[in-house]
Coordinates of C-alpha atoms and ligand atoms in Angstrom, one line a residue:
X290 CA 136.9 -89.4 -100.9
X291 CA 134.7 -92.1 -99.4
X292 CA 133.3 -92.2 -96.1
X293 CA 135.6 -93.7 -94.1
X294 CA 137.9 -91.7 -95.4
X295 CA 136.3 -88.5 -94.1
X296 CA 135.3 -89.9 -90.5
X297 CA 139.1 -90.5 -90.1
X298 CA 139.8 -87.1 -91.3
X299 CA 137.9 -85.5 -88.5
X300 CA 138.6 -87.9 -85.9
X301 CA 142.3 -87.1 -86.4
X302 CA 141.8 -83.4 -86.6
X303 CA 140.3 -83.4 -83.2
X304 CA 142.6 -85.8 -81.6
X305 CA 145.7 -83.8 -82.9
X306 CA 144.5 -80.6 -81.5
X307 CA 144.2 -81.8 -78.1
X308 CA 147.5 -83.3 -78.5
X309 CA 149.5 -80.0 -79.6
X310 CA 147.4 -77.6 -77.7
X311 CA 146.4 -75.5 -80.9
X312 CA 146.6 -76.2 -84.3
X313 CA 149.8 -79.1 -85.2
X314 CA 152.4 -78.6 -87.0
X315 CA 153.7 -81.4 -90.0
X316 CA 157.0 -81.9 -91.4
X317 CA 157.3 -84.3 -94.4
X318 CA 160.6 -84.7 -95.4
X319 CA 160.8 -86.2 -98.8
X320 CA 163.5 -87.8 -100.7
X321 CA 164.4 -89.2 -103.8
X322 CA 162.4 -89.0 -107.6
X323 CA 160.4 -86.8 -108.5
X324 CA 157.2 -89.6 -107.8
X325 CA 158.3 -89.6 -104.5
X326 CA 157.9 -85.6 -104.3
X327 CA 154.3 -86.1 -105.9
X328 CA 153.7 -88.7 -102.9
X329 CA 154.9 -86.1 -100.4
X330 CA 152.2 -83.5 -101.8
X331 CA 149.7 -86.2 -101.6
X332 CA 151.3 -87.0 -98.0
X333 CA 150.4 -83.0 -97.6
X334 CA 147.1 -83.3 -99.1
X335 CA 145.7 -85.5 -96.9
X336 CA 147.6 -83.9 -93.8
X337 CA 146.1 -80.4 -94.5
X338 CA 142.5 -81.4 -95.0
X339 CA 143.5 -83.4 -90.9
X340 CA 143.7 -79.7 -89.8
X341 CA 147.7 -79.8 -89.9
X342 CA 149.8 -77.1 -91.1
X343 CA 153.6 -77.4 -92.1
X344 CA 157.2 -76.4 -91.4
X345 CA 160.7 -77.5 -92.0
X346 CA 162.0 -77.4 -88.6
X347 CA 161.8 -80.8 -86.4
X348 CA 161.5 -79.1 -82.6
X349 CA 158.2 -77.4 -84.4
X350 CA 156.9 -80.3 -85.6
X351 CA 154.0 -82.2 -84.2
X352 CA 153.9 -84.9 -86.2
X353 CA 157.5 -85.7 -88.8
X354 CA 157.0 -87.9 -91.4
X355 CA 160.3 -89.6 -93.4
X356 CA 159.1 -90.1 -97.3
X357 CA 162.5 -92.0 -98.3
X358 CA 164.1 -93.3 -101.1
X359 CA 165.9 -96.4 -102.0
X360 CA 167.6 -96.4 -104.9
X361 CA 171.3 -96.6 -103.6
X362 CA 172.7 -97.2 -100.6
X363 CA 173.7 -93.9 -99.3
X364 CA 169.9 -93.0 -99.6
X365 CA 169.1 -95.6 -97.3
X366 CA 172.2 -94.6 -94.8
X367 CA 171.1 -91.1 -94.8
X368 CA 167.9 -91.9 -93.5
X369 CA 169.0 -94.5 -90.9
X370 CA 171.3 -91.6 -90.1
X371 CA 168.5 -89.0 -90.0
X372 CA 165.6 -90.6 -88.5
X373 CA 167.9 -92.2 -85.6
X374 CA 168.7 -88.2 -84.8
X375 CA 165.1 -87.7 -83.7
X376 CA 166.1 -89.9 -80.7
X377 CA 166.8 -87.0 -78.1
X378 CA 164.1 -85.1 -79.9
X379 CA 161.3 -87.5 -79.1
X380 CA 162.6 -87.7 -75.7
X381 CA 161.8 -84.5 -74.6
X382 CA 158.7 -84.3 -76.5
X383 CA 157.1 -87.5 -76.0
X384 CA 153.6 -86.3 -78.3
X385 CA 156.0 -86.1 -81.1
X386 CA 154.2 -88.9 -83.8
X387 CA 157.2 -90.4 -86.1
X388 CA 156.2 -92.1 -89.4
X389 CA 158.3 -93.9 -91.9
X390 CA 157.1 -94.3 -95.9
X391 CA 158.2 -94.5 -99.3
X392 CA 160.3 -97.0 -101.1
X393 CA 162.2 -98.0 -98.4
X394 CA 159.5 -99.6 -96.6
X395 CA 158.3 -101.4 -99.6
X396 CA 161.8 -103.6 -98.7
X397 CA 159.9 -106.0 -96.1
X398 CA 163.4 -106.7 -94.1
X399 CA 163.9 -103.0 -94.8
X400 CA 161.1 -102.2 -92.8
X401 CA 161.5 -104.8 -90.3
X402 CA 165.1 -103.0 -89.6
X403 CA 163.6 -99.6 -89.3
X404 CA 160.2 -101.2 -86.7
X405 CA 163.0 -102.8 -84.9
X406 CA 166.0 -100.2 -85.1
X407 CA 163.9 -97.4 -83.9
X408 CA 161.7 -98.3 -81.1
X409 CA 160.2 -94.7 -81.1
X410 CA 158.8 -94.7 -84.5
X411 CA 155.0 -94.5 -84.4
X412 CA 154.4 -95.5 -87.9
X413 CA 155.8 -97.6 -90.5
X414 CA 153.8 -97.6 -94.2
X415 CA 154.8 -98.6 -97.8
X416 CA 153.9 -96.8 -101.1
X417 CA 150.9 -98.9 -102.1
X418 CA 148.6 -97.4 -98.5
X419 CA 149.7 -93.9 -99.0
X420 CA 145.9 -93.0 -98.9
X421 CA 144.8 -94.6 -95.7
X422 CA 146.8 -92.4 -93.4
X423 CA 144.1 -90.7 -92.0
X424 CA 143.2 -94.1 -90.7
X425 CA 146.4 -95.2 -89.5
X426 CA 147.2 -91.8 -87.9
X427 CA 144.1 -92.4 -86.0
X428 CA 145.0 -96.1 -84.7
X429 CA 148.3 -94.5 -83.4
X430 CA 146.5 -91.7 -81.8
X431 CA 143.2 -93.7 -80.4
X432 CA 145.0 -96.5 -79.5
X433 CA 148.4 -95.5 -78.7
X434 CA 150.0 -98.1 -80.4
X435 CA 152.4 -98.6 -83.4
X436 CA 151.6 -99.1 -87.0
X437 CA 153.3 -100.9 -89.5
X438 CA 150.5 -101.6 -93.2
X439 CA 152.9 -102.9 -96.1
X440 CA 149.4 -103.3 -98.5
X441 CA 149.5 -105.3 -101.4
X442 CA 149.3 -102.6 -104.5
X443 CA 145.1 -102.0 -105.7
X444 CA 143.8 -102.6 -109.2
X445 CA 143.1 -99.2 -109.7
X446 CA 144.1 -95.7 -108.8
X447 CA 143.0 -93.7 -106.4
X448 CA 142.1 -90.5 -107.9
X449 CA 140.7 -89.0 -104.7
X450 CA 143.3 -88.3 -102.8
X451 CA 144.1 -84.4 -102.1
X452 CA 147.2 -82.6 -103.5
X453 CA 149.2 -79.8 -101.7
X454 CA 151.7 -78.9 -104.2
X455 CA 155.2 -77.3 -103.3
X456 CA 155.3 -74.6 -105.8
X457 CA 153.0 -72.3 -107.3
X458 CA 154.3 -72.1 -111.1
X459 CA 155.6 -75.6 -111.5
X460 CA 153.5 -79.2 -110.8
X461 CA 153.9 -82.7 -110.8
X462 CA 151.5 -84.9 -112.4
X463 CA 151.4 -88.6 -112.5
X464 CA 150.9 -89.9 -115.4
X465 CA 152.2 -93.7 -114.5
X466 CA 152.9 -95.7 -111.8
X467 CA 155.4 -98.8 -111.1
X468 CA 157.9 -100.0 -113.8
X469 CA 157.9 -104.0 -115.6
X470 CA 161.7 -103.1 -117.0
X471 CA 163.6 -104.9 -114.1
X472 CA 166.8 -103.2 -114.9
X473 CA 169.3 -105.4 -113.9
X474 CA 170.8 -102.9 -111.2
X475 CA 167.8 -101.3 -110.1
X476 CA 165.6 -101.9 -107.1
X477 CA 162.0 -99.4 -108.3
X478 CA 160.3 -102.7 -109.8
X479 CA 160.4 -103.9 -106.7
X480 CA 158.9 -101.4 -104.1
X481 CA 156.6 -99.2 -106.7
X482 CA 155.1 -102.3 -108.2
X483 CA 154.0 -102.8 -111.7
X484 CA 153.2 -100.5 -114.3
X485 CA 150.0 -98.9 -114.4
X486 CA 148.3 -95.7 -116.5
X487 CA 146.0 -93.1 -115.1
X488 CA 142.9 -92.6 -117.2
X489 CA 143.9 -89.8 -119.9
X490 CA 140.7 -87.9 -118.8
X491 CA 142.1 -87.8 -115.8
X492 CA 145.6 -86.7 -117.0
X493 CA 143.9 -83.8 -118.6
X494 CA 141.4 -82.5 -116.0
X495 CA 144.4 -82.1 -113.4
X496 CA 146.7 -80.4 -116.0
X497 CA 143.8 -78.0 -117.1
X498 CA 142.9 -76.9 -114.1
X499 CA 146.7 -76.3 -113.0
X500 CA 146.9 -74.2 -116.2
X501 CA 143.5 -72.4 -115.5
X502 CA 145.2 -71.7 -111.7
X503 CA 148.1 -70.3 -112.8
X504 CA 150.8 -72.8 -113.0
X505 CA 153.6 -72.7 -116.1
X506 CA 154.9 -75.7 -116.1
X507 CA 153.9 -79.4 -115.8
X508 CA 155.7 -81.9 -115.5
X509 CA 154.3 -85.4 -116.2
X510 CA 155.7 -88.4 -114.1
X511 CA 156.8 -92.2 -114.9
X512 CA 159.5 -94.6 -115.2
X513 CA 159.1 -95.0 -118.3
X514 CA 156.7 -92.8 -120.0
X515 CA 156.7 -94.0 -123.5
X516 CA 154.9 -97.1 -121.9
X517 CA 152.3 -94.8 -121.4
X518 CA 148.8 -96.5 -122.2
X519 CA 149.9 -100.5 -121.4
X520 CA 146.3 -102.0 -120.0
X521 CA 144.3 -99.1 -120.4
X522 CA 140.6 -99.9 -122.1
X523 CA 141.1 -96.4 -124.2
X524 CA 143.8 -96.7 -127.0
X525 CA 146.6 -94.0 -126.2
X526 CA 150.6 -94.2 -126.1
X527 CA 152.7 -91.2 -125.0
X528 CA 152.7 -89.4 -127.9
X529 CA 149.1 -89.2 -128.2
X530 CA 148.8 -88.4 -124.3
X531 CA 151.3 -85.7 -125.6
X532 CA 149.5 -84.2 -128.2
X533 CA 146.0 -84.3 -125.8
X534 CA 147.2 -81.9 -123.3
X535 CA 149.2 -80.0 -125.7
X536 CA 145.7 -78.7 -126.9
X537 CA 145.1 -77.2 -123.9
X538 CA 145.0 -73.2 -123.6
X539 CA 147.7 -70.9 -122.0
X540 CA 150.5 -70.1 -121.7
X541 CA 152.1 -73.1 -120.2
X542 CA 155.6 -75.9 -120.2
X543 CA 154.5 -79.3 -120.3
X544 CA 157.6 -81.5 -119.8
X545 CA 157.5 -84.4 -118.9
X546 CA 160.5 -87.7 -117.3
X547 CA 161.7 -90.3 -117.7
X548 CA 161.9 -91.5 -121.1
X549 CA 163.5 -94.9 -121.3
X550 CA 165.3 -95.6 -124.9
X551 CA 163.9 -98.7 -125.8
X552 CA 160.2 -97.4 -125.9
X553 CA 161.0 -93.7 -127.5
X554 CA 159.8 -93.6 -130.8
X555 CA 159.7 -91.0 -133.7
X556 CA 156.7 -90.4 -132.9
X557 CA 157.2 -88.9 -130.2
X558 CA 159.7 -87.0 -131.1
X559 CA 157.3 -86.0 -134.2
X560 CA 154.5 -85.0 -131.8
X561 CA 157.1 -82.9 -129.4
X562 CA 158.6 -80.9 -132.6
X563 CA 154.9 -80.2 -133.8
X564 CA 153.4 -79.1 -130.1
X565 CA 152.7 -75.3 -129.1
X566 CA 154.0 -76.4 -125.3
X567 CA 156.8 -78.9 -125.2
X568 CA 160.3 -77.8 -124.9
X569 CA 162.5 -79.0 -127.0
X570 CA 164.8 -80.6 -124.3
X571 CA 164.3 -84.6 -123.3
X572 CA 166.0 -86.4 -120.4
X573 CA 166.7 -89.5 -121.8
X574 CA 169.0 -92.3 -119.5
X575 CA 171.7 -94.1 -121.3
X576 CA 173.2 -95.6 -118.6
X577 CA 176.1 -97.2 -120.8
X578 CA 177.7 -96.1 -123.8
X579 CA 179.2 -100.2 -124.1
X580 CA 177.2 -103.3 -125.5
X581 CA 177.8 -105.7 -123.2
X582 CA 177.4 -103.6 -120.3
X583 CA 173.9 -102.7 -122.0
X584 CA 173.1 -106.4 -121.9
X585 CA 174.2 -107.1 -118.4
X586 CA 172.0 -104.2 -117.2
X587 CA 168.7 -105.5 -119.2
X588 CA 168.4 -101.9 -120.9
X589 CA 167.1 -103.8 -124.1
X590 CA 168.7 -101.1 -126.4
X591 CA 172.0 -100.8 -127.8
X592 CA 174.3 -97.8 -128.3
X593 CA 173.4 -97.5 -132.2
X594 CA 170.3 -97.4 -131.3
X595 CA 170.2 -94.9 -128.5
X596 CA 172.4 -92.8 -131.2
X597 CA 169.8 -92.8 -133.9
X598 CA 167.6 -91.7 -131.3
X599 CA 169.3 -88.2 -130.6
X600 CA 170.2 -88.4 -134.4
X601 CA 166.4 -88.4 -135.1
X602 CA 165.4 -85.8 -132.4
X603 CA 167.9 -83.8 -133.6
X604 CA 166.7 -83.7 -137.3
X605 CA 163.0 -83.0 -136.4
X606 CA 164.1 -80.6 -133.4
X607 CA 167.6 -78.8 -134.7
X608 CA 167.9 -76.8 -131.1
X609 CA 166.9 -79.8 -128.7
X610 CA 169.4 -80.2 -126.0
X611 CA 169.5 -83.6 -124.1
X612 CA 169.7 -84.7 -120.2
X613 CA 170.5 -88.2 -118.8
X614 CA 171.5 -90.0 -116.2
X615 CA 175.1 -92.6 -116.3
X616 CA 176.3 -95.3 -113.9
X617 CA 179.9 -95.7 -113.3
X618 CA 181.2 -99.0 -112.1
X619 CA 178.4 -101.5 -113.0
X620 CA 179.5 -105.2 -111.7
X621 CA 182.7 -106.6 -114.5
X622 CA 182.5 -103.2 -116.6
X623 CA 186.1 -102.3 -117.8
X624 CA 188.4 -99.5 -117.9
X625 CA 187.7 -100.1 -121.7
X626 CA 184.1 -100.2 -121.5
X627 CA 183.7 -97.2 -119.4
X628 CA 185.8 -95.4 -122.2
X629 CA 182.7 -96.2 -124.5
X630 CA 180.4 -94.3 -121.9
X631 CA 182.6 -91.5 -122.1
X632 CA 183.0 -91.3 -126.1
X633 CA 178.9 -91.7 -126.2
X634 CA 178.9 -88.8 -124.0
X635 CA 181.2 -86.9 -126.3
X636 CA 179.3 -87.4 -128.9
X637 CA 176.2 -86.5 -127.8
X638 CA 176.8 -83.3 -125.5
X639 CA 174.1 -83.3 -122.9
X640 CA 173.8 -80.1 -121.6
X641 CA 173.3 -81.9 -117.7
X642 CA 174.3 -85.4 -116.6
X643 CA 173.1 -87.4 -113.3
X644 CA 176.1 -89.9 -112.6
X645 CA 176.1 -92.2 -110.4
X646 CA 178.9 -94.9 -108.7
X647 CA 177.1 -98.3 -109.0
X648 CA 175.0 -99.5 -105.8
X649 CA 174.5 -102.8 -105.2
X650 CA 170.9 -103.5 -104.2
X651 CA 169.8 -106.5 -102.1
X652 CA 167.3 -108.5 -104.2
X653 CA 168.3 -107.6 -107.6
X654 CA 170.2 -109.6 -110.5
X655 CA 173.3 -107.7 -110.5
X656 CA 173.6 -107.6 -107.0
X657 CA 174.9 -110.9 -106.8
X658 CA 177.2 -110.3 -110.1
X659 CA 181.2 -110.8 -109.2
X660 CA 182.1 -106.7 -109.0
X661 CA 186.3 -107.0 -108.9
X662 CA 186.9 -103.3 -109.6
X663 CA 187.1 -101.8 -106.0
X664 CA 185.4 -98.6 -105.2
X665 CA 188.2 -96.3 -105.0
X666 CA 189.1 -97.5 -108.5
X667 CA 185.3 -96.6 -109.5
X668 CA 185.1 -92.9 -107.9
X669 CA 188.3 -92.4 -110.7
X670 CA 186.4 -93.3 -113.5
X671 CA 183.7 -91.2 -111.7
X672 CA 185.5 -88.1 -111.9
X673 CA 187.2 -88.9 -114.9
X674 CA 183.8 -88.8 -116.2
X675 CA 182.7 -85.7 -114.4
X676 CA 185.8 -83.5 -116.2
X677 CA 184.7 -84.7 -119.6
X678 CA 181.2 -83.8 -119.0
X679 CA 182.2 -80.4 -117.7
X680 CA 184.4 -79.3 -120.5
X681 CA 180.7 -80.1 -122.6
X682 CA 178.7 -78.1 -120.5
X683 CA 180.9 -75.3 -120.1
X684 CA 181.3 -75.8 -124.0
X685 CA 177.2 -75.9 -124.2
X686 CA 177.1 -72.9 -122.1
X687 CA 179.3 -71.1 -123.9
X688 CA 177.0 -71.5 -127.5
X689 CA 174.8 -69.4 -126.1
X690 CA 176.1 -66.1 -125.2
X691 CA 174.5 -63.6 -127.5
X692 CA 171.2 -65.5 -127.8
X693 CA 167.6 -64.9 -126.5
X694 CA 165.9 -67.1 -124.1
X695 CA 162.9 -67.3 -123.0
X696 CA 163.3 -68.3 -119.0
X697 CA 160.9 -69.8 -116.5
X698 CA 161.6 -67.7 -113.4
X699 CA 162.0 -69.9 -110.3
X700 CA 163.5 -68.3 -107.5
X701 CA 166.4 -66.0 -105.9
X702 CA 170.0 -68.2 -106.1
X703 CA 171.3 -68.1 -102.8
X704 CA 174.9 -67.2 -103.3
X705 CA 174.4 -64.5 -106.0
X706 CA 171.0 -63.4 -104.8
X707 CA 169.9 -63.0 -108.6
X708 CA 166.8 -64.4 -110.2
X709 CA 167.4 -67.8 -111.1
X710 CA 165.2 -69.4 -114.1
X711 CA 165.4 -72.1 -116.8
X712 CA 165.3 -71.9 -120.3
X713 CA 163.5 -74.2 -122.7
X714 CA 166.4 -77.0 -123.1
X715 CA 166.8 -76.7 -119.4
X716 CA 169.6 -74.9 -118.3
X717 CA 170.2 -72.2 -115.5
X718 CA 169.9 -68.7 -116.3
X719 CA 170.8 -66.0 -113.6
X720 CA 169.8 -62.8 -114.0
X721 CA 168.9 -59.0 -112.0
X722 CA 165.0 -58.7 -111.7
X723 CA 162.2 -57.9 -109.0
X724 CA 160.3 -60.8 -107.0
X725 CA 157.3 -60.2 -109.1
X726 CA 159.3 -62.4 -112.0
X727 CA 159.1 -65.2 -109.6
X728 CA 157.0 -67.8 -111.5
X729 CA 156.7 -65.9 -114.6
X730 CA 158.2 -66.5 -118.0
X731 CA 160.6 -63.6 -119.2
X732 CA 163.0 -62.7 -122.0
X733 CA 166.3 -62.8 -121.3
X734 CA 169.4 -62.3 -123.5
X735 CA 172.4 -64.2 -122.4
X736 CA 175.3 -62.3 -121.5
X737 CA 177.7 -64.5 -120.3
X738 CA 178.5 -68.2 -119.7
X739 CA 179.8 -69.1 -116.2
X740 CA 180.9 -72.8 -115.5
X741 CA 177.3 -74.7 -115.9
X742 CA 175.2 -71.7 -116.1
X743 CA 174.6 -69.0 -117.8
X744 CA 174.7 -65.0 -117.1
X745 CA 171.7 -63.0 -118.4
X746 CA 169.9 -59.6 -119.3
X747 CA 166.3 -59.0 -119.3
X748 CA 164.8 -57.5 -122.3
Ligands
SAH939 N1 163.2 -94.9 -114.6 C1 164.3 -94.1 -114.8 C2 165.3 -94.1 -113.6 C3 164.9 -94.1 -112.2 S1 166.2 -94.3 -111.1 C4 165.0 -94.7 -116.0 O1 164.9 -95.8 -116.3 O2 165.8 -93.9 -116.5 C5 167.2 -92.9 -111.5 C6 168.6 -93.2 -111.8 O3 169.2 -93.8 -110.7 C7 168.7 -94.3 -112.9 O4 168.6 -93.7 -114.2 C8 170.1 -94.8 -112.7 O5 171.1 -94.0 -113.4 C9 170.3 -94.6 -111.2 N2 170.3 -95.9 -110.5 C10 169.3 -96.7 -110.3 N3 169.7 -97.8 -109.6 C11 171.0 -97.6 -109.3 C12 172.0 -98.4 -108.6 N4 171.7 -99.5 -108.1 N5 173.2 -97.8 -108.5 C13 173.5 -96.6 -109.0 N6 172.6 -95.9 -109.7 C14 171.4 -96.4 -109.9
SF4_940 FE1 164.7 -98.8 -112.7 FE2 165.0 -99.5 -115.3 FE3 162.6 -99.1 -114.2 FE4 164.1 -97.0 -114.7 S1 163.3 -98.4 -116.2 S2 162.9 -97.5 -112.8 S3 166.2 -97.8 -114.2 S4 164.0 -100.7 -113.7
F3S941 FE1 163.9 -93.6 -105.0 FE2 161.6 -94.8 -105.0 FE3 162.1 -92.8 -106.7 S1 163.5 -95.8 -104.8 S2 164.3 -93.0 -107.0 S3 162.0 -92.6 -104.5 S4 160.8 -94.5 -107.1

């Protein structure tokens, strides 16, 4: 942290306390990838070294800040929806401080909208200035005016801002920031900015001390991962990232998302078959089973090739299970094309599947692409999609009653009020145990399959 950053720190701290009578309270409410989680905790980071502490109610909070997401549209609604809620709120508590972030705001009409919209929102501030909110907080509290900072993204990456992390047993680590694919639907090149690689040094310091604290799992972060290394003056791709932290001691899960197809190679599926810490489970997006439709999106991979892929990791890895995310109703797909995402998806069996109806986003290439298939048309395809996807999982499921699995405890499921844990390829496993389990590994035997999770025993 430099200087400047540290006199802002205090100067906050004090000013806040005067202003909540006592110690304030922070709500950061985060939507979206996991990146944007990782921002929230750094969002955190800097909040709890400015004296604040944190809660998840709104009339509690002192100070609520809206990390958003805009990857479809309904993200964007939802906050619109949420943050123009706080109206009444911030009427009867004037002190209350309001800031907008995230990918949203990296949109500059976007932002204009949500400056102009919402007349009570203190602070408006894109993805690129996530660090200087100790200073901004301070402008809005000194001066009592509003703050809008849309920075241009730096050269290099800040490595000294503070982390509070969510969870005690699993953590997010960055390993990349930004994405060069342009994907013709998808609007992340345009508010995270280009690629670029944190140091590998770096990489491994933060995961060995999480390992050396406890944690059991890390998960490293990108948008495309296997363009790991691209502009770094050390010589490292993904798989050799891989294969450095796998050497670390412990007894610990490094996973690690998203994998885009055109960049994963054999090698690293080589380097996850021959690690002591990767499970053998990879999320890896199709997004199309259908040529042309592969085209039109700029994917820059075709389905033979996203088949040999699985085919590969399969060969090297005979138990990896697979995760990926589809779109339904990109702009002039078919009926007939969609059938060849549904026979890819057949063929593959992912245990999980993130589907999404297509969402036009303002500023990219397929946005302005004729789309004749209306929407209700789209959300039957959509669930078309879901039932065939279902029968696999439940199909998945199934496989394993009668095996042993070795399960990351997470939490308590609500609705059954059993522990609730993952194994290695990723799937849920619900089983009868103490809270001490909570963020431990244990050995379960799986005792019965039930929809898209399974039923389990501990040993
Ligand atoms: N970098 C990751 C994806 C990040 S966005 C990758 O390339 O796989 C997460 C998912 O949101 C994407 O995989 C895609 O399936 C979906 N998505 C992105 N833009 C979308 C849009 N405009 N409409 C619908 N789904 C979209
Ligand atoms: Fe979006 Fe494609 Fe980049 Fe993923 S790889 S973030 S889908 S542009
Ligand atoms: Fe959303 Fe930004 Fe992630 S647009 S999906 S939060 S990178």
């Amino acid at each position: 942290m430099n200087e400047d950053m540290t006199a802002y720190i205090s100067g906050v701290g004090e000013l806040m306390r005067v202003r909540a009578g006592g110690a304030p309270l922070a709500y950061v409410r985060t939507y979206g990838c996991q990146q944007n989680v990782a921002d929230g905790e750094k969002i955190k980071g800097l909040l709890y070294e400015m004296g604040f502490g944190f809660t998840d109610s709104d009339s509690e909070a002192d100070l609520i800040i809206f990390n958003t997401c805009a990857v479809r549209e309904h993200a964007e609604d939802r906050v619109f929806g949420n943050v123009g809620a706080l109206k009444n709120l911030k009427r009867r508590k004037p002190g209350l401080i309001i800031g907008v972030c995230g990918c949203m705001t990296e949109q500059p009409e976007v932002a204009k909208r949500l400056q102009k919209t919402f007349p009570f929102v203190n602070l408006v501030f894109g993805t690129h200035v996530l660090h200087r909110l100790p200073e901004m907080l301070y402008e809005v509290l000194s001066e009592s005016q509003r703050v809008l900072l849309l920075g241009h993204e730096e050269k290099t990456i800040r490595e000294d801002v503070p982390i509070r992390r969510d969870g005690k047993s699993r953590a997010w680590v960055t390993a990349m920031y930004g994405c060069d694919n342009f994907c013709s639907y998808c609007i992340v090149p345009y508010v995270r900015g280009r690629e670029k690689s944190r140091r590998p040094d770096d990489i491994y310091s933060e995961c060995r001390t999480l390992v050396e604290s406890g944690y059991k799992e890390i998960t490293l972060l990108g948008q495309n991962v296997n363009s790991y290394g691209k502009g770094l003056s050390e010589k490292i791709n993904f798989a050799g990232l891989l294969s450095r932290l796998d050497s670390i001691d412990g007894d610990f899960r490094l996973r690690f998302m998203t994998s885009h197809p055109k960049d994963a190679s054999k090698e690293l599926f080589d380097a996850m078959a021959g690690s002591k810490h990767i499970p053998h489970h990879i999320h890896l997006p199709f997004q199309s089973g259908n040529d042309r439709v592969l085209r039109e999106m700029n994917r820059r991979y075709d389905r033979e090739k996203y088949l040999s892929l699985i085919e590969y990791a399969r060969r090297v890895m005979p138990d990896v299970t697979f995760t990926s995310d589809v779109i339904v109703g990109f702009p002039g797909e078919t009926y007939e094309e969609f059938q060849d995402t549904l026979s890819l998806i057949r063929e593959v069996e992912f245990v999980n599947l993130f589907t999404f109806i297509y969402s036009p986003r303002p500023g990219t290439k397929a946005a302005g692409r004729p789309d004749p298939v209306p929407h209700e048309e789209k959300t039957e395809w959509f669930a078309e999609l879901l039932k065939v996807q279902e029968e696999i999982a439940v199909n998945n499921c199934k496989k394993l009653v009668g095996s042993r699995q070795r399960v990351l405890v997470e939490d308590r499921d609500g609705k059954s009020g059993l522990l609730s844990g993952r194994t290695q390829g990723s799937l849920v496993v619900l089983f009868s145990g103490d809270d001490s389990l909570i963020g431990e590994f244990a050995e379960v035997e799986v005792t019965e399959a039930k929809g898209w999770s399974l039923r389990g025993q501990k040993i």
